[in-house]
Short mmCIF file of C-alpha atoms (C1' of nucleotides) in Angstrom, two decimals:
data_model
loop_
_atom_site.label_atom_id
_atom_site.label_comp_id
_atom_site.label_asym_id
_atom_site.label_seq_id
_atom_site.Cartn_x
_atom_site.Cartn_y
_atom_site.Cartn_z
CA MET T 1 0.00 0.00 0.00
CA SER T 2 2.70 2.49 1.03
CA GLY T 3 4.76 1.32 -1.93
CA ALA T 4 1.91 2.20 -4.23
CA THR T 5 1.64 5.61 -2.60
CA ALA T 6 5.34 6.26 -3.12
CA LYS T 7 5.10 5.23 -6.73
CA LEU T 8 2.12 7.45 -7.29
CA SER T 9 3.87 10.35 -5.60
CA SER T 10 7.04 10.09 -7.62
CA TYR T 11 4.85 9.79 -10.69
CA HIS T 12 3.17 13.07 -9.77
CA LEU T 13 6.48 14.69 -8.99
CA ALA T 14 7.79 13.65 -12.41
CA ALA T 15 4.75 15.21 -14.08
CA ALA T 16 5.13 18.40 -12.02
CA LEU T 17 8.84 18.59 -12.87
CA ARG T 18 8.10 18.15 -16.54
CA ARG T 19 5.50 20.91 -16.45
CA GLU T 20 7.74 23.43 -14.69
CA PRO T 21 9.50 25.63 -17.25
CA ASP T 22 11.75 27.39 -14.72
CA PRO T 23 14.70 25.12 -13.83
CA ALA T 24 15.27 26.76 -10.42
CA ALA T 25 11.62 26.24 -9.49
CA ALA T 26 11.89 22.64 -10.72
CA LEU T 27 14.86 22.13 -8.42
CA ARG T 28 12.86 23.46 -5.43
CA LEU T 29 10.07 21.04 -6.31
CA PHE T 30 12.54 18.19 -6.53
CA LEU T 31 14.13 19.01 -3.17
CA ASN T 32 10.76 19.44 -1.43
CA PRO T 33 8.54 16.84 -3.04
CA THR T 34 6.19 16.63 -0.04
CA SER T 35 5.26 20.30 -0.32
CA SER T 36 4.23 19.81 -3.92
CA ALA T 37 1.32 18.09 -5.60
CA ALA T 38 3.18 14.87 -4.89
CA ARG T 39 2.38 15.12 -1.16
CA PRO T 40 1.92 11.69 0.39
CA SER T 41 -1.45 11.09 2.01
CA SER T 42 -0.29 11.22 5.65
CA SER T 43 2.64 12.70 7.54
CA SER T 44 3.60 9.31 8.91
CA SER T 45 4.32 7.85 5.46
CA PRO T 46 7.83 6.59 4.75
CA PRO T 47 10.46 8.98 3.35
CA PHE T 48 9.85 10.06 -0.20
CA ARG T 49 11.06 7.54 -2.77
CA TYR T 50 12.36 9.19 -5.92
CA SER T 51 12.00 7.34 -9.17
CA LEU T 52 14.80 7.27 -11.70
CA ARG T 53 12.48 9.22 -13.97
CA CYS T 54 12.49 12.17 -11.52
CA TYR T 55 16.27 12.21 -11.52
CA ASP T 56 16.30 12.04 -15.30
CA ILE T 57 14.05 15.03 -15.65
CA ILE T 58 15.68 17.29 -13.07
CA VAL T 59 19.21 16.50 -14.21
CA CYS T 60 18.33 17.23 -17.84
CA LYS T 61 16.60 20.47 -16.91
CA LEU T 62 19.50 21.69 -14.81
CA ALA T 63 21.98 20.66 -17.50
CA ALA T 64 20.05 22.53 -20.20
CA ALA T 65 20.01 25.64 -17.99
CA ARG T 66 23.73 25.16 -17.27
CA LEU T 67 23.06 25.12 -13.53
CA PHE T 68 25.96 22.75 -13.09
CA PRO T 69 26.62 22.97 -9.33
CA ALA T 70 22.96 22.15 -8.63
CA MET T 71 23.07 19.36 -11.19
CA GLU T 72 26.17 17.88 -9.57
CA SER T 73 24.62 17.88 -6.12
CA VAL T 74 21.56 16.04 -7.44
CA LEU T 75 23.82 13.51 -9.19
CA ALA T 76 25.80 13.00 -6.00
CA GLN T 77 22.70 11.86 -4.11
CA LEU T 78 21.51 9.59 -6.92
CA PRO T 79 21.40 6.16 -5.23
CA SER T 80 23.05 3.36 -7.15
CA SER T 81 20.10 1.15 -6.19
CA LEU T 82 18.08 3.01 -8.83
CA ARG T 83 20.58 1.73 -11.40
CA PRO T 84 20.97 4.94 -13.41
CA ARG T 85 21.70 4.20 -17.02
CA GLU T 86 24.28 5.47 -19.43
CA PRO T 87 22.03 7.70 -21.59
CA LEU T 88 21.57 10.04 -18.61
CA LEU T 89 25.33 10.13 -18.08
CA CYS T 90 25.73 10.91 -21.78
CA ARG T 91 23.44 13.90 -21.46
CA VAL T 92 25.51 15.25 -18.61
CA ILE T 93 28.72 14.80 -20.60
CA SER T 94 27.34 16.55 -23.68
CA ALA T 95 25.97 19.40 -21.58
CA TYR T 96 29.52 20.05 -20.37
CA GLY T 97 30.72 19.80 -23.94
CA ARG T 98 28.21 22.40 -25.09
CA ALA T 99 29.26 24.64 -22.20
CA ARG T 100 32.87 24.17 -23.36
CA LEU T 101 34.02 22.70 -20.05
CA PRO T 102 36.32 19.80 -21.06
CA GLY T 103 37.58 19.06 -17.54
CA ALA T 104 34.05 18.71 -16.22
CA ALA T 105 33.13 16.45 -19.16
CA ARG T 106 36.06 14.17 -18.30
CA ARG T 107 35.09 14.04 -14.63
CA ALA T 108 31.48 13.27 -15.55
CA PHE T 109 32.62 10.33 -17.69
CA ALA T 110 34.08 8.77 -14.53
CA HIS T 111 31.16 9.78 -12.30
CA PRO T 112 30.82 7.27 -9.42
CA SER T 113 27.01 7.49 -9.40
CA PHE T 114 27.00 5.56 -12.65
CA PRO T 115 28.08 1.94 -12.35
CA ALA T 116 31.02 0.79 -14.46
CA PRO T 117 31.78 -0.44 -17.06
CA ARG T 118 31.31 2.24 -19.71
CA THR T 119 30.34 1.34 -23.25
CA ALA T 120 31.49 2.88 -26.52
CA ARG T 121 28.47 5.13 -26.36
CA ALA T 122 29.74 6.99 -23.29
CA LEU T 123 33.24 7.13 -24.73
CA ASN T 124 31.93 8.56 -27.99
CA THR T 125 29.90 11.16 -26.13
CA LEU T 126 33.02 12.21 -24.24
CA LEU T 127 35.08 12.39 -27.44
CA HIS T 128 32.40 14.50 -29.07
CA ALA T 129 32.29 16.83 -26.07
CA LEU T 130 36.07 17.21 -26.17
CA LEU T 131 35.87 17.89 -29.88
CA ALA T 132 33.36 20.66 -29.17
CA CYS T 133 35.93 22.09 -26.75
CA ARG T 134 38.50 22.00 -29.54
CA ALA T 135 40.72 19.54 -27.70
CA PRO T 136 43.59 18.44 -29.96
CA LEU T 137 43.42 15.05 -31.65
CA PRO T 138 46.23 13.44 -29.57
CA GLU T 139 44.19 14.13 -26.45
CA LEU T 140 41.19 12.37 -27.93
CA LEU T 141 43.33 9.43 -28.98
CA SER T 142 44.84 9.04 -25.53
CA GLU T 143 41.36 9.22 -24.01
CA CYS T 144 40.41 6.36 -26.32
CA ARG T 145 43.39 4.22 -25.40
CA GLY T 146 43.11 5.00 -21.71
CA SER T 147 39.49 3.91 -21.54
CA GLY T 148 40.19 0.39 -22.77
CA ILE T 149 36.87 0.49 -24.62
CA HIS T 150 36.70 -1.08 -28.04
CA PRO T 151 36.09 1.68 -30.61
CA ASP T 152 33.24 1.40 -33.11
CA ALA T 153 32.42 3.20 -36.37
CA CYS T 154 31.03 6.17 -34.46
CA THR T 155 34.30 6.52 -32.53
CA TYR T 156 36.25 6.69 -35.76
CA ASN T 157 33.81 9.15 -37.29
CA ILE T 158 34.36 11.53 -34.40
CA LEU T 159 38.13 11.09 -34.55
CA MET T 160 38.12 11.73 -38.29
CA ARG T 161 36.14 14.90 -37.81
CA ALA T 162 38.54 15.97 -35.06
CA ALA T 163 41.49 15.40 -37.37
CA VAL T 164 39.96 17.71 -39.96
CA VAL T 165 38.97 20.36 -37.45
CA GLU T 166 42.40 20.39 -35.86
CA SER T 167 44.73 20.43 -38.82
CA GLY T 168 42.43 21.36 -41.65
CA SER T 169 44.19 18.60 -43.56
CA VAL T 170 42.40 15.56 -44.84
CA GLU T 171 45.41 13.28 -44.62
CA ASN T 172 45.01 12.36 -40.97
CA ALA T 173 41.34 11.63 -41.51
CA CYS T 174 42.30 9.30 -44.36
CA LEU T 175 44.85 7.56 -42.15
CA LEU T 176 42.17 7.00 -39.52
CA PHE T 177 39.88 5.67 -42.23
CA ASP T 178 42.55 3.13 -43.26
CA GLU T 179 43.12 2.15 -39.63
CA MET T 180 39.42 1.58 -39.18
CA LEU T 181 39.33 -0.76 -42.19
CA GLN T 182 42.37 -2.63 -40.89
CA ARG T 183 40.63 -3.21 -37.59
CA GLY T 184 37.65 -4.66 -39.39
CA ILE T 185 35.26 -1.84 -38.47
CA ALA T 186 32.86 -1.23 -41.34
CA PRO T 187 32.51 2.39 -42.49
CA THR T 188 29.00 3.82 -42.49
CA VAL T 189 27.27 6.47 -44.55
CA VAL T 190 28.41 8.95 -41.87
CA THR T 191 32.05 7.94 -42.37
CA PHE T 192 31.83 8.70 -46.06
CA GLY T 193 29.90 11.88 -45.41
CA THR T 194 32.69 13.02 -43.10
CA LEU T 195 35.30 12.31 -45.77
CA VAL T 196 33.30 14.08 -48.47
CA THR T 197 32.90 17.13 -46.22
CA ALA T 198 36.60 17.08 -45.38
CA PHE T 199 37.61 17.14 -49.04
CA CYS T 200 35.02 19.81 -49.77
CA GLU T 201 36.26 22.04 -46.96
CA ALA T 202 39.79 21.65 -48.33
CA GLY T 203 38.52 22.74 -51.74
CA ARG T 204 39.45 19.34 -53.20
CA LEU T 205 36.25 18.69 -55.10
CA GLU T 206 37.54 16.01 -57.48
CA GLU T 207 38.47 13.83 -54.52
CA ALA T 208 35.18 14.59 -52.79
CA PHE T 209 33.29 13.34 -55.85
CA LYS T 210 35.61 10.33 -55.98
CA VAL T 211 34.55 9.38 -52.43
CA LYS T 212 30.90 9.67 -53.47
CA GLU T 213 31.62 7.25 -56.32
CA VAL T 214 33.55 4.79 -54.16
CA MET T 215 30.88 4.65 -51.48
CA SER T 216 28.14 3.74 -53.93
CA LEU T 217 30.13 1.48 -56.29
CA GLN T 218 32.44 -0.31 -53.84
CA TYR T 219 30.47 -0.21 -50.63
CA ASN T 220 26.96 -0.10 -52.00
CA ILE T 221 26.08 2.78 -49.68
CA ARG T 222 23.93 5.44 -51.32
CA PRO T 223 24.99 9.06 -50.86
CA ASN T 224 22.51 10.76 -48.57
CA ALA T 225 21.36 14.36 -48.15
CA HIS T 226 24.45 15.23 -46.08
CA VAL T 227 26.75 14.15 -48.90
CA TYR T 228 24.80 16.10 -51.49
CA ALA T 229 24.60 19.18 -49.28
CA SER T 230 28.37 19.28 -48.76
CA LEU T 231 29.10 18.84 -52.45
CA MET T 232 26.56 21.46 -53.47
CA LYS T 233 27.86 23.97 -50.98
CA ALA T 234 31.42 23.45 -52.21
CA LEU T 235 30.33 23.89 -55.84
CA CYS T 236 28.52 27.12 -54.93
CA GLU T 237 31.58 28.43 -53.14
CA LYS T 238 33.55 27.92 -56.34
CA GLY T 239 30.91 29.93 -58.18
CA LYS T 240 29.54 26.84 -59.91
CA VAL T 241 25.92 27.49 -58.98
CA ASP T 242 24.58 25.79 -62.10
CA ASP T 243 26.56 22.62 -61.40
CA ALA T 244 25.09 22.63 -57.90
CA HIS T 245 21.66 22.95 -59.46
CA ARG T 246 22.30 19.89 -61.62
CA LEU T 247 23.53 17.91 -58.62
CA LYS T 248 20.31 18.76 -56.79
CA GLU T 249 18.43 17.33 -59.80
CA GLU T 250 20.36 14.08 -59.44
CA MET T 251 19.43 14.01 -55.76
CA VAL T 252 15.69 14.42 -56.28
CA SER T 253 15.28 12.50 -59.53
CA ASN T 254 16.63 9.21 -58.25
CA SER T 255 14.42 6.16 -58.04
CA GLU T 256 14.20 6.91 -54.33
CA PRO T 257 14.51 10.70 -54.35
CA LEU T 258 15.95 12.49 -51.33
CA MET T 259 13.38 15.07 -50.28
CA ASP T 260 15.73 17.20 -48.22
CA SER T 261 15.23 20.93 -48.08
CA GLY T 262 18.75 21.56 -46.76
CA ALA T 263 20.19 21.30 -50.25
CA TYR T 264 17.69 23.89 -51.42
CA ALA T 265 18.84 26.22 -48.66
CA THR T 266 22.38 26.08 -50.03
CA LEU T 267 21.15 26.92 -53.50
CA ALA T 268 18.92 29.74 -52.31
CA ARG T 269 21.78 31.32 -50.37
CA ALA T 270 24.13 30.97 -53.33
CA LEU T 271 21.64 32.56 -55.70
CA PHE T 272 21.38 35.57 -53.39
CA ARG T 273 25.16 35.80 -53.23
CA VAL T 274 25.59 35.96 -56.99
CA GLY T 275 22.74 38.44 -57.35
CA ARG T 276 20.21 35.99 -58.83
CA LYS T 277 17.62 36.27 -56.08
CA GLY T 278 14.84 36.30 -58.71
CA GLU T 279 15.47 32.59 -59.27
CA VAL T 280 14.78 31.82 -55.65
CA VAL T 281 11.07 32.26 -56.30
CA SER T 282 11.07 29.50 -58.91
CA LEU T 283 13.14 27.36 -56.58
CA LEU T 284 10.41 27.61 -53.95
CA GLU T 285 7.75 26.76 -56.54
CA GLU T 286 9.76 23.74 -57.58
CA MET T 287 9.84 22.53 -53.99
CA LYS T 288 6.10 22.91 -53.63
CA LYS T 289 5.51 21.01 -56.87
CA ARG T 290 7.70 18.18 -55.66
CA GLY T 291 6.03 18.06 -52.29
CA ILE T 292 9.17 19.11 -50.41
CA THR T 293 8.42 21.20 -47.34
CA VAL T 294 10.16 24.56 -47.36
CA GLY T 295 12.13 24.01 -44.21
CA ARG T 296 13.49 26.39 -41.64
CA GLU T 297 16.93 26.44 -43.25
CA VAL T 298 15.49 27.67 -46.53
CA HIS T 299 13.68 30.52 -44.78
CA ASN T 300 16.83 31.32 -42.86
CA ALA T 301 18.87 31.32 -46.06
CA MET T 302 16.52 33.91 -47.52
CA ILE T 303 16.63 36.05 -44.39
CA ALA T 304 20.43 35.93 -44.58
CA GLY T 305 20.31 36.82 -48.27
CA PHE T 306 18.16 39.88 -47.64
CA CYS T 307 20.35 40.97 -44.72
CA GLU T 308 23.80 40.38 -46.07
CA ASP T 309 23.54 40.46 -49.84
CA GLU T 310 20.67 42.87 -50.42
CA GLY T 311 21.06 45.03 -47.32
CA ASP T 312 17.26 45.08 -47.22
CA LEU T 313 16.35 44.71 -43.56
CA ASP T 314 12.67 45.35 -44.13
CA ALA T 315 12.52 42.49 -46.63
CA ALA T 316 14.39 40.30 -44.14
CA SER T 317 11.93 41.25 -41.43
CA ALA T 318 9.03 40.47 -43.75
CA ALA T 319 10.59 37.11 -44.61
CA LEU T 320 10.69 36.28 -40.92
CA ASP T 321 7.03 37.23 -40.51
CA ASP T 322 6.05 35.19 -43.60
CA MET T 323 7.89 32.25 -42.15
CA GLN T 324 5.90 32.47 -38.94
CA LYS T 325 2.59 32.94 -40.78
CA GLY T 326 3.38 29.94 -42.96
CA GLY T 327 3.56 27.77 -39.87
CA CYS T 328 7.34 27.51 -39.77
CA LYS T 329 8.58 28.66 -36.37
CA PRO T 330 11.59 30.96 -36.61
CA ASP T 331 14.53 29.72 -34.53
CA SER T 332 17.50 31.49 -33.00
CA VAL T 333 19.33 31.39 -36.33
CA SER T 334 16.49 33.37 -37.93
CA TYR T 335 16.57 36.00 -35.20
CA ASN T 336 20.35 36.09 -34.93
CA THR T 337 20.66 36.82 -38.64
CA LEU T 338 18.25 39.71 -38.34
CA VAL T 339 19.89 41.00 -35.15
CA GLY T 340 23.27 40.95 -36.88
CA GLY T 341 21.85 42.73 -39.92
CA LEU T 342 20.24 45.45 -37.85
CA CYS T 343 23.44 46.01 -35.88
CA LYS T 344 25.49 46.21 -39.04
CA MET T 345 23.22 49.01 -40.24
CA GLY T 346 23.71 50.81 -36.93
CA ARG T 347 20.12 50.07 -35.87
CA TRP T 348 21.10 48.53 -32.55
CA ARG T 349 18.07 49.98 -30.77
CA ASP T 350 15.82 48.00 -33.13
CA ALA T 351 18.04 44.96 -32.60
CA SER T 352 17.77 45.37 -28.84
CA GLU T 353 14.00 45.61 -29.05
CA LEU T 354 13.83 42.50 -31.23
CA VAL T 355 15.91 40.53 -28.74
CA GLU T 356 13.69 41.64 -25.89
CA ASP T 357 10.70 40.46 -27.86
CA MET T 358 12.14 37.02 -28.64
CA PRO T 359 10.91 35.18 -25.51
CA ARG T 360 7.37 36.40 -26.14
CA ARG T 361 7.66 35.07 -29.70
CA GLY T 362 8.71 31.69 -28.38
CA CYS T 363 12.44 31.74 -29.01
CA ARG T 364 15.12 32.02 -26.35
CA PRO T 365 18.09 34.24 -27.19
CA ASP T 366 21.28 32.15 -27.27
CA VAL T 367 24.95 32.95 -26.97
CA VAL T 368 25.15 34.13 -30.60
CA THR T 369 22.17 36.46 -30.12
CA TYR T 370 23.79 38.19 -27.18
CA ARG T 371 27.23 38.31 -28.73
CA ARG T 372 25.98 39.96 -31.88
CA LEU T 373 23.88 42.44 -29.99
CA PHE T 374 26.67 43.24 -27.54
CA ASP T 375 29.28 43.59 -30.30
CA GLY T 376 26.92 45.72 -32.36
CA ILE T 377 26.19 48.08 -29.49
CA CYS T 378 29.86 48.36 -28.56
CA ASP T 379 30.78 49.07 -32.18
CA ALA T 380 28.26 51.88 -32.24
CA GLY T 381 29.45 53.24 -28.90
CA GLY T 382 26.18 52.73 -27.03
CA PHE T 383 28.02 51.73 -23.91
CA SER T 384 25.38 52.30 -21.27
CA GLU T 385 23.04 49.97 -23.16
CA ALA T 386 26.03 47.64 -23.62
CA ARG T 387 26.38 47.50 -19.84
CA ARG T 388 22.76 46.40 -19.53
CA VAL T 389 23.16 43.67 -22.18
CA PHE T 390 26.45 42.59 -20.62
CA ASN T 391 24.81 42.11 -17.22
CA GLU T 392 21.92 40.21 -18.72
CA MET T 393 24.06 37.83 -20.76
CA VAL T 394 26.51 37.12 -17.95
CA PHE T 395 23.59 36.49 -15.62
CA LYS T 396 22.40 33.84 -18.06
CA GLY T 397 25.88 32.34 -18.22
CA PHE T 398 26.79 33.44 -21.74
CA ALA T 399 30.29 34.73 -22.41
CA PRO T 400 30.64 37.78 -24.67
CA SER T 401 33.08 37.75 -27.57
CA LYS T 402 36.66 38.79 -26.90
CA ASP T 403 36.30 41.55 -29.44
CA GLY T 404 33.25 43.02 -27.75
CA VAL T 405 34.85 42.81 -24.33
CA ARG T 406 37.97 44.54 -25.60
CA LYS T 407 35.93 47.50 -26.81
CA PHE T 408 33.77 47.52 -23.70
CA VAL T 409 36.72 47.41 -21.30
CA GLY T 410 38.49 50.06 -23.36
CA TRP T 411 35.52 52.34 -22.84
CA ILE T 412 35.40 51.72 -19.10
CA GLU T 413 39.09 52.48 -18.89
CA ARG T 414 38.71 55.72 -20.77
CA GLU T 415 36.02 56.61 -18.28
CA GLY T 416 38.56 55.86 -15.54
CA ASP T 417 36.06 53.74 -13.65
CA VAL T 418 38.29 51.23 -11.87
CA ALA T 419 35.48 49.84 -9.69
CA SER T 420 33.40 49.11 -12.77
CA LEU T 421 36.37 47.47 -14.42
CA GLU T 422 36.92 45.19 -11.48
CA SER T 423 33.28 44.18 -11.36
CA VAL T 424 33.19 43.44 -15.10
CA LEU T 425 36.25 41.21 -14.81
CA CYS T 426 34.75 39.46 -11.79
CA GLN T 427 31.58 38.83 -13.74
CA LEU T 428 33.58 37.34 -16.59
CA ALA T 429 35.53 35.15 -14.20
CA SER T 430 32.28 33.96 -12.62
CA ILE T 431 31.24 32.28 -15.88
CA ASN T 432 34.70 30.91 -16.68
CA ALA T 433 35.08 33.40 -19.50
CA LEU T 434 38.63 34.31 -18.55
CA GLU T 435 41.34 32.01 -19.79
CA SER T 436 44.78 33.07 -18.72
CA SER T 437 47.17 33.82 -21.55
CA GLU T 438 44.76 34.87 -24.27
CA TRP T 439 43.03 37.35 -22.05
CA GLU T 440 46.22 38.80 -20.77
CA LYS T 441 47.19 39.47 -24.35
CA ALA T 442 43.78 40.87 -25.23
CA MET T 443 43.69 43.12 -22.21
CA SER T 444 47.26 44.37 -22.20
CA GLY T 445 46.47 46.45 -25.27
CA VAL T 446 43.68 48.13 -23.38
CA LEU T 447 44.85 48.32 -19.80
CA HIS T 448 47.82 50.61 -19.44
CA ASP T 449 47.82 51.06 -15.70
CA PRO T 450 49.93 48.34 -14.04
CA ALA T 451 47.44 48.23 -11.16
CA GLU T 452 44.71 47.27 -13.58
CA GLN T 453 46.85 44.60 -15.17
CA LYS T 454 47.39 43.21 -11.70
CA ILE T 455 43.62 42.81 -11.38
CA VAL T 456 43.57 40.75 -14.55
CA LYS T 457 46.35 38.48 -13.30
CA LEU T 458 44.66 38.07 -9.96
CA LEU T 459 41.37 37.13 -11.58
CA ASP T 460 43.11 34.72 -13.93
CA ASN T 461 44.45 32.81 -10.98
CA LEU T 462 41.02 32.81 -9.39
CA SER T 463 39.31 31.47 -12.49
CA LEU T 464 41.85 28.68 -12.86
CA ALA T 465 41.40 27.51 -9.30
"C1'" DG G 1 21.55 14.43 -27.20
"C1'" DT G 2 27.13 8.58 -29.19
"C1'" DA G 3 28.80 10.38 -35.27
"C1'" DG G 4 28.18 13.59 -40.60
"C1'" DG G 5 25.33 19.01 -43.66
"C1'" DG G 6 22.32 22.78 -44.92
"C1'" DT G 7 20.66 28.52 -42.60
"C1'" DT G 8 24.27 32.61 -38.11
"C1'" DA G 9 29.38 33.59 -34.98
"C1'" DG G 10 34.09 32.15 -35.10
#
DNA sequence: GTAGGGTTAG
């Protein structure tokens, strides 16, 4: 009977946690389940029994809100009797990766609340998080070896991508590909997609097309939308828009056509770039005729075209409204493009208003939103508004760009406001936005007073501790 | 949300 009550209660708590949009409020609910709707029937009932589901929900919410200390304390009290599973651990690891906190990602991988052994899935999540933090390839390789986990195709795909990101050369990726074959691990469509993209990014289109041929002829793996998108983008960058158009025809006129709107986004953007925006209209008609949904990326490509190629902010704004009316919800990329465009035209007050309106329109500003707004305002010299945006973004845990901070700090220094300077640097340190050597370099151009430079050094040491 | 692209930063 009491078991049933506990189950019911944790079920209600899970529902309440899911409903609660504010992560801090969700945490209060989680910590005080008996004061919530999950209240057990009598005060003499046994202590509240959390289900694994409750832990899942609260941990994910805290991770998404980057409330890491709170998340860690919840994880620490997660009883092993609930047998938490690896997918939850993976979410924690990738949250640290997204927050660019490689050390924390590593520690999470070894978290004692999750019973050993780890599988390739956890290892791959860690590697991907480290890749997001731009950790060099040798570090990823040693992480692999140190774990003693047998790598799979996904492991190699991440390592190959890391090789390209690090050195910009395709050779290491090819070596890893050979190693993977030698170890008897079969390449997947993702492996070939990674290779195609690598050759494309290096401007080596002949080899990229060769990979496409090899995968279909030798491995009997059909190129997918990712492969086509990479090739089309590379063709467009070389000015071969018509070749890209033909490749798109191949993609959609196959026996099993790929109905992916991403490739159309590339074409639409390219047409804007070369001043052929008139053809975008027929491109959209073609999609409709073929029954391909005009996806978010296509709308975003048009917004970018109006902003950056046409310099027509009103048209861009209208495109965003059309998108919404057409039932396609604008995302942060849509807004960020417009915010950037407005700032570039010196209309940072409009940009600021748009950002303030975003939550009401159902889109949370992200790190790019704030960086563009902050940079734009600093560029235009609107420093008192910049201070407001700075406080807001730091409060939400987003780090401003180095460039913006340089201008901002330069202004504070010209004002001679040492107290303000100290508080700004403390705020940056509080969100781990100060990394020692780079910042010292960035700031030494701005801070001439040795006393001020001492502040920077002091804070550097603090942020490293 | 274990991997790859397309629309924005860098």
